[in-house]
Amino acid sequence: MKISRQEKTLQGLTLFEALLYLALFSIIFVVVIEIMSTIDQSNNTAKYRAEIDRNIIFVAEHIKESFRTSESINSTDTGMILLDLADAGYYQYTDSGSTLYFDNDGIETLPITTSKVAIGTFGVQDVENKDGDVVGVRVLFDISSARDPNIFKDTEMTFMVP
């Protein structure tokens, strides 16, 4: 059997071409993984910020409703608000570590922030009228994500007794 030089030879990749294609694929793969990682990190940051915003809204509405039903402010201390009710009861908000608690006349004490956030400083300042009577409070606190403390929000709210 005679082999002719005119027969077509099989086309294949050289070692250099194979390595070049693998390198290009690897670079594209790394870029795609990096983009996916960045998107995931952005989604987590947005999720943590949304959790912070949900807690701020809930705390603001809760305190606002308490002020609406209260008769007077008994005391404001650093980290505590005590509101007197018309029926001789009280509402109390206290900062205990990283959670804000609500006490309903000693009946039950409930956390009003979730475990996904941490309350940093919780300060309360009196708001006085021109006669020096306390007519409201300014609530200042910072709230951060429990999972990523670098994601936080400083919050200031003012509530007036009706």
PDB file of N, CA and C in Angstrom, residues 80-139:
ATOM      1  N   MET A  80     -33.282  56.494  76.926  1.00  0.00           N
ATOM      2  CA  MET A  80     -34.589  56.110  77.444  1.00  0.00           C
ATOM      3  C   MET A  80     -35.614  57.220  77.218  1.00  0.00           C
ATOM      4  N   ILE A  81     -36.831  56.831  76.840  1.00  0.00           N
ATOM      5  CA  ILE A  81     -37.970  57.750  76.743  1.00  0.00           C
ATOM      6  C   ILE A  81     -39.078  57.152  77.601  1.00  0.00           C
ATOM      7  N   LEU A  82     -39.658  57.952  78.488  1.00  0.00           N
ATOM      8  CA  LEU A  82     -40.767  57.499  79.328  1.00  0.00           C
ATOM      9  C   LEU A  82     -41.947  58.433  79.086  1.00  0.00           C
ATOM     10  N   LEU A  83     -43.053  57.865  78.599  1.00  0.00           N
ATOM     11  CA  LEU A  83     -44.255  58.635  78.278  1.00  0.00           C
ATOM     12  C   LEU A  83     -45.381  58.251  79.229  1.00  0.00           C
ATOM     13  N   ASP A  84     -46.037  59.253  79.802  1.00  0.00           N
ATOM     14  CA  ASP A  84     -47.186  59.001  80.675  1.00  0.00           C
ATOM     15  C   ASP A  84     -48.451  58.916  79.834  1.00  0.00           C
ATOM     16  N   LEU A  85     -49.318  57.979  80.206  1.00  0.00           N
ATOM     17  CA  LEU A  85     -50.591  57.804  79.513  1.00  0.00           C
ATOM     18  C   LEU A  85     -51.711  58.389  80.356  1.00  0.00           C
ATOM     19  N   ALA A  86     -52.856  58.621  79.750  1.00  0.00           N
ATOM     20  CA  ALA A  86     -54.000  59.207  80.450  1.00  0.00           C
ATOM     21  C   ALA A  86     -54.524  58.285  81.542  1.00  0.00           C
ATOM     22  N   ASP A  87     -54.387  56.976  81.374  1.00  0.00           N
ATOM     23  CA  ASP A  87     -54.918  56.028  82.357  1.00  0.00           C
ATOM     24  C   ASP A  87     -53.879  55.635  83.402  1.00  0.00           C
ATOM     25  N   ALA A  88     -52.931  56.497  83.685  1.00  0.00           N
ATOM     26  CA  ALA A  88     -51.892  56.307  84.698  1.00  0.00           C
ATOM     27  C   ALA A  88     -50.876  55.237  84.320  1.00  0.00           C
ATOM     28  N   GLY A  89     -50.883  54.788  83.096  1.00  0.00           N
ATOM     29  CA  GLY A  89     -49.868  53.846  82.643  1.00  0.00           C
ATOM     30  C   GLY A  89     -48.715  54.590  81.998  1.00  0.00           C
ATOM     31  N   TYR A  90     -47.838  53.831  81.390  1.00  0.00           N
ATOM     32  CA  TYR A  90     -46.700  54.458  80.722  1.00  0.00           C
ATOM     33  C   TYR A  90     -46.229  53.609  79.547  1.00  0.00           C
ATOM     34  N   TYR A  91     -45.505  54.254  78.662  1.00  0.00           N
ATOM     35  CA  TYR A  91     -44.753  53.608  77.592  1.00  0.00           C
ATOM     36  C   TYR A  91     -43.293  53.977  77.811  1.00  0.00           C
ATOM     37  N   GLN A  92     -42.436  53.004  77.653  1.00  0.00           N
ATOM     38  CA  GLN A  92     -41.015  53.286  77.832  1.00  0.00           C
ATOM     39  C   GLN A  92     -40.216  52.662  76.688  1.00  0.00           C
ATOM     40  N   TYR A  93     -39.301  53.443  76.144  1.00  0.00           N
ATOM     41  CA  TYR A  93     -38.371  52.973  75.115  1.00  0.00           C
ATOM     42  C   TYR A  93     -36.975  53.012  75.706  1.00  0.00           C
ATOM     43  N   THR A  94     -36.276  51.896  75.634  1.00  0.00           N
ATOM     44  CA  THR A  94     -34.912  51.844  76.163  1.00  0.00           C
ATOM     45  C   THR A  94     -33.990  51.150  75.172  1.00  0.00           C
ATOM     46  N   ASP A  95     -32.759  51.574  75.219  1.00  0.00           N
ATOM     47  CA  ASP A  95     -31.713  50.961  74.406  1.00  0.00           C
ATOM     48  C   ASP A  95     -30.961  49.995  75.307  1.00  0.00           C
ATOM     49  N   SER A  96     -30.977  48.748  74.938  1.00  0.00           N
ATOM     50  CA  SER A  96     -30.286  47.734  75.730  1.00  0.00           C
ATOM     51  C   SER A  96     -29.277  47.034  74.827  1.00  0.00           C
ATOM     52  N   GLY A  97     -28.074  47.540  74.845  1.00  0.00           N
ATOM     53  CA  GLY A  97     -27.067  46.945  73.971  1.00  0.00           C
ATOM     54  C   GLY A  97     -27.288  47.364  72.541  1.00  0.00           C
ATOM     55  N   SER A  98     -27.665  46.427  71.703  1.00  0.00           N
ATOM     56  CA  SER A  98     -27.842  46.732  70.281  1.00  0.00           C
ATOM     57  C   SER A  98     -29.303  46.652  69.847  1.00  0.00           C
ATOM     58  N   THR A  99     -30.221  46.551  70.795  1.00  0.00           N
ATOM     59  CA  THR A  99     -31.645  46.407  70.480  1.00  0.00           C
ATOM     60  C   THR A  99     -32.439  47.497  71.186  1.00  0.00           C
ATOM     61  N   LEU A 100     -33.462  48.010  70.515  1.00  0.00           N
ATOM     62  CA  LEU A 100     -34.360  48.988  71.111  1.00  0.00           C
ATOM     63  C   LEU A 100     -35.585  48.243  71.633  1.00  0.00           C
ATOM     64  N   TYR A 101     -35.920  48.466  72.909  1.00  0.00           N
ATOM     65  CA  TYR A 101     -37.038  47.770  73.545  1.00  0.00           C
ATOM     66  C   TYR A 101     -38.173  48.736  73.855  1.00  0.00           C
ATOM     67  N   PHE A 102     -39.395  48.198  73.821  1.00  0.00           N
ATOM     68  CA  PHE A 102     -40.608  48.934  74.155  1.00  0.00           C
ATOM     69  C   PHE A 102     -41.259  48.243  75.342  1.00  0.00           C
ATOM     70  N   ASP A 103     -41.525  49.016  76.402  1.00  0.00           N
ATOM     71  CA  ASP A 103     -42.178  48.494  77.605  1.00  0.00           C
ATOM     72  C   ASP A 103     -43.559  49.131  77.703  1.00  0.00           C
ATOM     73  N   ASN A 104     -44.587  48.286  77.723  1.00  0.00           N
ATOM     74  CA  ASN A 104     -45.973  48.733  77.791  1.00  0.00           C
ATOM     75  C   ASN A 104     -46.467  48.624  79.225  1.00  0.00           C
ATOM     76  N   ASP A 105     -46.171  49.631  80.043  1.00  0.00           N
ATOM     77  CA  ASP A 105     -46.665  49.707  81.419  1.00  0.00           C
ATOM     78  C   ASP A 105     -46.249  48.505  82.257  1.00  0.00           C
ATOM     79  N   GLY A 106     -45.109  47.938  81.972  1.00  0.00           N
ATOM     80  CA  GLY A 106     -44.633  46.788  82.727  1.00  0.00           C
ATOM     81  C   GLY A 106     -45.306  45.484  82.359  1.00  0.00           C
ATOM     82  N   ILE A 107     -46.272  45.524  81.458  1.00  0.00           N
ATOM     83  CA  ILE A 107     -46.994  44.316  81.061  1.00  0.00           C
ATOM     84  C   ILE A 107     -46.107  43.426  80.214  1.00  0.00           C
ATOM     85  N   GLU A 108     -45.489  44.005  79.228  1.00  0.00           N
ATOM     86  CA  GLU A 108     -44.591  43.235  78.383  1.00  0.00           C
ATOM     87  C   GLU A 108     -43.513  44.149  77.822  1.00  0.00           C
ATOM     88  N   THR A 109     -42.331  43.610  77.706  1.00  0.00           N
ATOM     89  CA  THR A 109     -41.219  44.329  77.109  1.00  0.00           C
ATOM     90  C   THR A 109     -40.850  43.608  75.825  1.00  0.00           C
ATOM     91  N   LEU A 110     -40.937  44.334  74.733  1.00  0.00           N
ATOM     92  CA  LEU A 110     -40.709  43.729  73.424  1.00  0.00           C
ATOM     93  C   LEU A 110     -39.593  44.445  72.683  1.00  0.00           C
ATOM     94  N   PRO A 111     -38.766  43.695  71.964  1.00  0.00           N
ATOM     95  CA  PRO A 111     -37.800  44.369  71.085  1.00  0.00           C
ATOM     96  C   PRO A 111     -38.542  44.922  69.868  1.00  0.00           C
ATOM     97  N   ILE A 112     -38.223  46.139  69.491  1.00  0.00           N
ATOM     98  CA  ILE A 112     -38.886  46.698  68.311  1.00  0.00           C
ATOM     99  C   ILE A 112     -37.919  46.843  67.138  1.00  0.00           C
ATOM    100  N   THR A 113     -36.698  46.396  67.320  1.00  0.00           N
ATOM    101  CA  THR A 113     -35.768  46.285  66.192  1.00  0.00           C
ATOM    102  C   THR A 113     -35.435  44.812  66.014  1.00  0.00           C
ATOM    103  N   THR A 114     -35.144  44.437  64.786  1.00  0.00           N
ATOM    104  CA  THR A 114     -34.854  43.034  64.503  1.00  0.00           C
ATOM    105  C   THR A 114     -33.408  42.709  64.843  1.00  0.00           C
ATOM    106  N   SER A 115     -33.108  41.426  64.856  1.00  0.00           N
ATOM    107  CA  SER A 115     -31.740  40.990  65.143  1.00  0.00           C
ATOM    108  C   SER A 115     -30.807  41.235  63.962  1.00  0.00           C
ATOM    109  N   LYS A 116     -31.357  41.649  62.823  1.00  0.00           N
ATOM    110  CA  LYS A 116     -30.534  41.913  61.637  1.00  0.00           C
ATOM    111  C   LYS A 116     -29.886  43.285  61.664  1.00  0.00           C
ATOM    112  N   VAL A 117     -30.289  44.122  62.639  1.00  0.00           N
ATOM    113  CA  VAL A 117     -29.697  45.447  62.779  1.00  0.00           C
ATOM    114  C   VAL A 117     -29.215  45.635  64.209  1.00  0.00           C
ATOM    115  N   ALA A 118     -28.339  46.603  64.389  1.00  0.00           N
ATOM    116  CA  ALA A 118     -27.825  46.932  65.716  1.00  0.00           C
ATOM    117  C   ALA A 118     -27.985  48.430  65.937  1.00  0.00           C
ATOM    118  N   ILE A 119     -28.529  48.784  67.104  1.00  0.00           N
ATOM    119  CA  ILE A 119     -28.662  50.187  67.479  1.00  0.00           C
ATOM    120  C   ILE A 119     -27.367  50.582  68.170  1.00  0.00           C
ATOM    121  N   GLY A 120     -26.752  51.643  67.676  1.00  0.00           N
ATOM    122  CA  GLY A 120     -25.532  52.146  68.313  1.00  0.00           C
ATOM    123  C   GLY A 120     -25.922  53.078  69.436  1.00  0.00           C
ATOM    124  N   THR A 121     -25.615  54.331  69.283  1.00  0.00           N
ATOM    125  CA  THR A 121     -25.996  55.309  70.291  1.00  0.00           C
ATOM    126  C   THR A 121     -27.481  55.630  70.142  1.00  0.00           C
ATOM    127  N   PHE A 122     -28.149  55.747  71.264  1.00  0.00           N
ATOM    128  CA  PHE A 122     -29.573  56.107  71.292  1.00  0.00           C
ATOM    129  C   PHE A 122     -29.683  57.282  72.241  1.00  0.00           C
ATOM    130  N   GLY A 123     -29.812  58.476  71.683  1.00  0.00           N
ATOM    131  CA  GLY A 123     -29.874  59.669  72.506  1.00  0.00           C
ATOM    132  C   GLY A 123     -31.217  60.349  72.389  1.00  0.00           C
ATOM    133  N   VAL A 124     -31.604  60.997  73.458  1.00  0.00           N
ATOM    134  CA  VAL A 124     -32.879  61.697  73.501  1.00  0.00           C
ATOM    135  C   VAL A 124     -32.621  63.099  74.034  1.00  0.00           C
ATOM    136  N   GLN A 125     -33.141  64.101  73.338  1.00  0.00           N
ATOM    137  CA  GLN A 125     -33.024  65.488  73.782  1.00  0.00           C
ATOM    138  C   GLN A 125     -34.419  66.069  73.929  1.00  0.00           C
ATOM    139  N   ASP A 126     -34.604  66.869  74.972  1.00  0.00           N
ATOM    140  CA  ASP A 126     -35.891  67.532  75.177  1.00  0.00           C
ATOM    141  C   ASP A 126     -36.110  68.618  74.130  1.00  0.00           C
ATOM    142  N   VAL A 127     -37.353  68.771  73.720  1.00  0.00           N
ATOM    143  CA  VAL A 127     -37.774  69.901  72.893  1.00  0.00           C
ATOM    144  C   VAL A 127     -38.684  70.734  73.781  1.00  0.00           C
ATOM    145  N   GLU A 128     -38.272  71.976  74.024  1.00  0.00           N
ATOM    146  CA  GLU A 128     -39.013  72.833  74.946  1.00  0.00           C
ATOM    147  C   GLU A 128     -39.670  73.985  74.196  1.00  0.00           C
ATOM    148  N   ASN A 129     -40.792  74.438  74.751  1.00  0.00           N
ATOM    149  CA  ASN A 129     -41.419  75.638  74.192  1.00  0.00           C
ATOM    150  C   ASN A 129     -40.751  76.865  74.803  1.00  0.00           C
ATOM    151  N   LYS A 130     -41.237  78.061  74.475  1.00  0.00           N
ATOM    152  CA  LYS A 130     -40.576  79.281  74.953  1.00  0.00           C
ATOM    153  C   LYS A 130     -40.679  79.458  76.464  1.00  0.00           C
ATOM    154  N   ASP A 131     -41.645  78.754  77.103  1.00  0.00           N
ATOM    155  CA  ASP A 131     -41.784  78.829  78.559  1.00  0.00           C
ATOM    156  C   ASP A 131     -40.898  77.818  79.278  1.00  0.00           C
ATOM    157  N   GLY A 132     -40.215  76.982  78.539  1.00  0.00           N
ATOM    158  CA  GLY A 132     -39.338  75.988  79.150  1.00  0.00           C
ATOM    159  C   GLY A 132     -40.013  74.660  79.425  1.00  0.00           C
ATOM    160  N   ASP A 133     -41.265  74.499  79.002  1.00  0.00           N
ATOM    161  CA  ASP A 133     -41.963  73.232  79.191  1.00  0.00           C
ATOM    162  C   ASP A 133     -41.534  72.255  78.097  1.00  0.00           C
ATOM    163  N   VAL A 134     -41.360  71.007  78.491  1.00  0.00           N
ATOM    164  CA  VAL A 134     -40.998  69.972  77.523  1.00  0.00           C
ATOM    165  C   VAL A 134     -42.248  69.606  76.735  1.00  0.00           C
ATOM    166  N   VAL A 135     -42.190  69.789  75.430  1.00  0.00           N
ATOM    167  CA  VAL A 135     -43.345  69.515  74.579  1.00  0.00           C
ATOM    168  C   VAL A 135     -43.069  68.396  73.581  1.00  0.00           C
ATOM    169  N   GLY A 136     -41.875  67.894  73.592  1.00  0.00           N
ATOM    170  CA  GLY A 136     -41.515  66.819  72.670  1.00  0.00           C
ATOM    171  C   GLY A 136     -40.093  66.365  72.906  1.00  0.00           C
ATOM    172  N   VAL A 137     -39.683  65.445  72.100  1.00  0.00           N
ATOM    173  CA  VAL A 137     -38.306  64.956  72.193  1.00  0.00           C
ATOM    174  C   VAL A 137     -37.718  64.812  70.796  1.00  0.00           C
ATOM    175  N   ARG A 138     -36.429  64.962  70.754  1.00  0.00           N
ATOM    176  CA  ARG A 138     -35.668  64.691  69.537  1.00  0.00           C
ATOM    177  C   ARG A 138     -34.919  63.389  69.806  1.00  0.00           C
ATOM    178  N   VAL A 139     -35.181  62.409  68.981  1.00  0.00           N
ATOM    179  CA  VAL A 139     -34.564  61.092  69.134  1.00  0.00           C
ATOM    180  C   VAL A 139     -33.448  60.974  68.102  1.00  0.00           C
TER     181      VAL A 139
END
